[in-house]
């Protein structure tokens, strides 16, 4: 990509016109790492967070975040997603949780922003669910891991 697609020739913000594009299967995977103090990490593993089943709430929040992307990011197209999946993996070495999303649709534009929104909202929900135990919770390493479909083809970057 050599130009910003969301700017017209005068440099003004625009929504990209995808009318002439053909629909393809689009997939994107994103991640967020949530770093916690040891006591928060253990409380999540022991399921002693007073707000209940934290994993289910975080996953549903992530799915909702993906669905709301076009309302949150001004120039994103509204998409009919086929699937949004969320996964949360604890890491005992550094008291962190890896949150991953995978979003798929058949459409004229990619789902990268939906996947990134999903993990970001899931991470913020994690913070909200655990903040009574500590405010030393860090959302970090939010990034796109892979995308497939469309004119620009694939992208994979896990490092």
mmCIF file of C-alpha atoms in Angstrom:
data_model
loop_
_atom_site.group_PDB
_atom_site.id
_atom_site.type_symbol
_atom_site.label_atom_id
_atom_site.label_comp_id
_atom_site.label_asym_id
_atom_site.label_seq_id
_atom_site.Cartn_x
_atom_site.Cartn_y
_atom_site.Cartn_z
ATOM 1 C CA UNK A 1 0.000 0.000 0.000
ATOM 2 C CA UNK A 2 1.556 3.265 -1.102
ATOM 3 C CA UNK A 3 -1.279 5.666 -0.270
ATOM 4 C CA UNK A 4 -3.766 6.163 2.501
ATOM 5 C CA UNK A 5 -7.024 4.692 1.263
ATOM 6 C CA UNK A 6 -9.144 6.804 3.637
ATOM 7 C CA UNK A 7 -8.049 10.128 2.132
ATOM 8 C CA UNK A 8 -9.268 11.684 -1.098
ATOM 9 C CA UNK A 9 -7.007 13.667 -3.467
ATOM 10 C CA UNK A 10 -7.573 16.806 -1.377
ATOM 11 C CA UNK A 11 -6.445 14.994 1.765
ATOM 12 C CA UNK A 12 -9.925 14.818 3.292
ATOM 13 C CA UNK A 13 -11.163 11.755 5.161
ATOM 14 C CA UNK A 14 -13.461 9.467 3.176
ATOM 15 C CA UNK A 15 -15.055 6.070 3.535
ATOM 16 C CA UNK A 16 -13.531 3.793 0.890
ATOM 17 C CA UNK A 17 -15.959 2.921 -1.878
ATOM 18 C CA UNK A 18 -16.098 -0.871 -2.105
ATOM 19 C CA UNK A 19 -19.039 -1.015 -4.528
ATOM 20 C CA UNK A 20 -17.005 -2.446 -7.425
ATOM 21 C CA UNK A 21 -15.115 -5.011 -5.328
ATOM 22 C CA UNK A 22 -16.105 -8.663 -5.433
ATOM 23 C CA UNK A 23 -16.918 -10.397 -2.150
ATOM 24 C CA UNK A 24 -14.327 -12.895 -0.905
ATOM 25 C CA UNK A 25 -13.938 -14.899 2.269
ATOM 26 C CA UNK A 26 -12.187 -12.623 4.775
ATOM 27 C CA UNK A 27 -10.465 -13.776 7.961
ATOM 28 C CA UNK A 28 -8.454 -11.915 10.581
ATOM 29 C CA UNK A 29 -6.812 -13.007 13.830
ATOM 30 C CA UNK A 30 -5.739 -10.508 16.504
ATOM 31 C CA UNK A 31 -4.398 -10.622 20.032
ATOM 32 C CA UNK A 32 -4.165 -8.650 23.252
ATOM 33 C CA UNK A 33 -2.021 -9.589 26.240
ATOM 34 C CA UNK A 34 -3.346 -8.659 29.681
ATOM 35 C CA UNK A 35 -0.633 -8.577 32.356
ATOM 36 C CA UNK A 36 -1.795 -8.855 35.953
ATOM 37 C CA UNK A 37 -0.349 -8.929 39.447
ATOM 38 C CA UNK A 38 0.015 -12.433 40.919
ATOM 39 C CA UNK A 39 -3.052 -12.085 43.160
ATOM 40 C CA UNK A 40 -5.300 -11.163 40.229
ATOM 41 C CA UNK A 41 -3.913 -13.970 38.099
ATOM 42 C CA UNK A 42 -4.576 -16.511 40.849
ATOM 43 C CA UNK A 43 -8.083 -15.164 41.549
ATOM 44 C CA UNK A 44 -8.985 -15.554 37.867
ATOM 45 C CA UNK A 45 -7.624 -19.115 37.793
ATOM 46 C CA UNK A 46 -9.384 -19.986 41.076
ATOM 47 C CA UNK A 47 -12.619 -18.392 39.818
ATOM 48 C CA UNK A 48 -12.940 -16.234 42.931
ATOM 49 C CA UNK A 49 -13.619 -12.939 41.132
ATOM 50 C CA UNK A 50 -16.774 -11.563 42.770
ATOM 51 C CA UNK A 51 -18.312 -10.578 39.422
ATOM 52 C CA UNK A 52 -18.730 -14.214 38.365
ATOM 53 C CA UNK A 53 -17.617 -16.189 35.317
ATOM 54 C CA UNK A 54 -15.032 -13.774 33.983
ATOM 55 C CA UNK A 55 -14.071 -15.833 30.908
ATOM 56 C CA UNK A 56 -17.619 -15.962 29.549
ATOM 57 C CA UNK A 57 -18.184 -12.253 30.097
ATOM 58 C CA UNK A 58 -14.866 -11.357 28.429
ATOM 59 C CA UNK A 59 -15.595 -13.561 25.405
ATOM 60 C CA UNK A 60 -19.090 -12.136 24.930
ATOM 61 C CA UNK A 61 -17.699 -8.594 25.299
ATOM 62 C CA UNK A 62 -15.121 -9.351 22.600
ATOM 63 C CA UNK A 63 -17.782 -10.653 20.241
ATOM 64 C CA UNK A 64 -19.881 -7.561 20.900
ATOM 65 C CA UNK A 65 -16.819 -5.375 20.314
ATOM 66 C CA UNK A 66 -16.341 -6.928 16.883
ATOM 67 C CA UNK A 67 -20.015 -6.381 16.071
ATOM 68 C CA UNK A 68 -19.831 -2.705 17.110
ATOM 69 C CA UNK A 69 -16.663 -1.808 15.192
ATOM 70 C CA UNK A 70 -18.379 0.301 12.534
ATOM 71 C CA UNK A 71 -20.014 2.333 15.326
ATOM 72 C CA UNK A 72 -16.680 2.893 17.075
ATOM 73 C CA UNK A 73 -14.275 3.470 14.166
ATOM 74 C CA UNK A 74 -15.696 6.276 11.995
ATOM 75 C CA UNK A 75 -14.691 5.089 8.504
ATOM 76 C CA UNK A 76 -15.189 1.325 8.942
ATOM 77 C CA UNK A 77 -17.836 -0.387 6.872
ATOM 78 C CA UNK A 78 -20.635 -2.245 8.595
ATOM 79 C CA UNK A 79 -20.056 -5.968 8.013
ATOM 80 C CA UNK A 80 -22.170 -9.076 8.350
ATOM 81 C CA UNK A 81 -19.723 -11.325 10.144
ATOM 82 C CA UNK A 82 -20.125 -15.067 9.807
ATOM 83 C CA UNK A 83 -18.197 -15.941 12.968
ATOM 84 C CA UNK A 84 -16.345 -14.281 15.823
ATOM 85 C CA UNK A 85 -14.455 -16.625 18.120
ATOM 86 C CA UNK A 86 -12.555 -15.686 21.252
ATOM 87 C CA UNK A 87 -9.973 -17.600 23.237
ATOM 88 C CA UNK A 88 -8.228 -16.788 26.523
ATOM 89 C CA UNK A 89 -5.009 -18.544 27.531
ATOM 90 C CA UNK A 90 -3.312 -17.967 30.906
ATOM 91 C CA UNK A 91 0.489 -17.769 31.095
ATOM 92 C CA UNK A 92 1.793 -18.664 34.575
ATOM 93 C CA UNK A 93 5.340 -17.485 33.797
ATOM 94 C CA UNK A 94 4.422 -13.799 33.757
ATOM 95 C CA UNK A 95 0.866 -13.743 35.200
ATOM 96 C CA UNK A 96 -0.622 -12.756 31.872
ATOM 97 C CA UNK A 97 -3.565 -13.780 29.737
ATOM 98 C CA UNK A 98 -3.411 -14.008 25.954
ATOM 99 C CA UNK A 99 -6.723 -13.007 24.400
ATOM 100 C CA UNK A 100 -7.167 -13.935 20.731
ATOM 101 C CA UNK A 101 -10.004 -13.304 18.335
ATOM 102 C CA UNK A 102 -10.745 -14.755 14.944
ATOM 103 C CA UNK A 103 -13.289 -13.039 12.715
ATOM 104 C CA UNK A 104 -14.625 -14.291 9.395
ATOM 105 C CA UNK A 105 -17.068 -12.975 6.839
ATOM 106 C CA UNK A 106 -17.767 -13.055 3.148
ATOM 107 C CA UNK A 107 -17.495 -9.464 2.073
ATOM 108 C CA UNK A 108 -15.923 -6.691 0.051
ATOM 109 C CA UNK A 109 -13.626 -5.414 2.785
ATOM 110 C CA UNK A 110 -11.457 -6.992 5.464
ATOM 111 C CA UNK A 111 -12.215 -7.805 9.086
ATOM 112 C CA UNK A 112 -8.933 -6.688 10.644
ATOM 113 C CA UNK A 113 -10.555 -3.843 12.559
ATOM 114 C CA UNK A 114 -13.250 -6.179 13.872
ATOM 115 C CA UNK A 115 -10.639 -8.638 15.159
ATOM 116 C CA UNK A 116 -8.642 -5.820 16.764
ATOM 117 C CA UNK A 117 -11.777 -4.316 18.308
ATOM 118 C CA UNK A 118 -12.737 -7.718 19.701
ATOM 119 C CA UNK A 119 -9.481 -8.210 21.616
ATOM 120 C CA UNK A 120 -9.352 -4.596 22.770
ATOM 121 C CA UNK A 121 -12.880 -4.631 24.175
ATOM 122 C CA UNK A 122 -12.227 -8.066 25.703
ATOM 123 C CA UNK A 123 -9.083 -6.688 27.376
ATOM 124 C CA UNK A 124 -10.934 -3.658 28.703
ATOM 125 C CA UNK A 125 -13.652 -5.952 30.042
ATOM 126 C CA UNK A 126 -10.986 -8.060 31.745
ATOM 127 C CA UNK A 127 -9.738 -4.892 33.443
ATOM 128 C CA UNK A 128 -13.265 -3.924 34.490
ATOM 129 C CA UNK A 129 -13.948 -7.375 35.933
ATOM 130 C CA UNK A 130 -10.704 -7.399 37.976
ATOM 131 C CA UNK A 131 -10.076 -3.758 38.911
ATOM 132 C CA UNK A 132 -11.473 -4.243 42.420
ATOM 133 C CA UNK A 133 -8.442 -6.461 43.132
ATOM 134 C CA UNK A 134 -5.850 -4.207 41.492
ATOM 135 C CA UNK A 135 -5.463 -1.297 39.122
ATOM 136 C CA UNK A 136 -2.043 -2.623 38.092
ATOM 137 C CA UNK A 137 -3.462 -4.447 35.075
ATOM 138 C CA UNK A 138 -1.807 -3.711 31.749
ATOM 139 C CA UNK A 139 -3.261 -4.223 28.283
ATOM 140 C CA UNK A 140 -0.389 -4.665 25.875
ATOM 141 C CA UNK A 141 0.729 -6.086 22.545
ATOM 142 C CA UNK A 142 -2.577 -5.488 20.770
ATOM 143 C CA UNK A 143 -1.860 -6.485 17.207
ATOM 144 C CA UNK A 144 -3.043 -8.176 14.053
ATOM 145 C CA UNK A 145 -1.578 -11.669 13.759
ATOM 146 C CA UNK A 146 -2.977 -12.651 10.390
ATOM 147 C CA UNK A 147 -5.439 -11.750 7.671
ATOM 148 C CA UNK A 148 -6.620 -13.568 4.575
ATOM 149 C CA UNK A 149 -8.771 -12.654 1.599
ATOM 150 C CA UNK A 150 -9.137 -9.653 -0.612
ATOM 151 C CA UNK A 151 -6.947 -7.965 -3.189
ATOM 152 C CA UNK A 152 -3.959 -7.454 -0.907
ATOM 153 C CA UNK A 153 -3.844 -11.166 -0.082
ATOM 154 C CA UNK A 154 -2.550 -12.614 3.153
ATOM 155 C CA UNK A 155 -0.582 -11.356 6.110
ATOM 156 C CA UNK A 156 0.902 -13.453 8.901
ATOM 157 C CA UNK A 157 3.050 -12.071 11.718
ATOM 158 C CA UNK A 158 3.231 -13.878 15.047
ATOM 159 C CA UNK A 159 6.573 -12.489 16.243
#
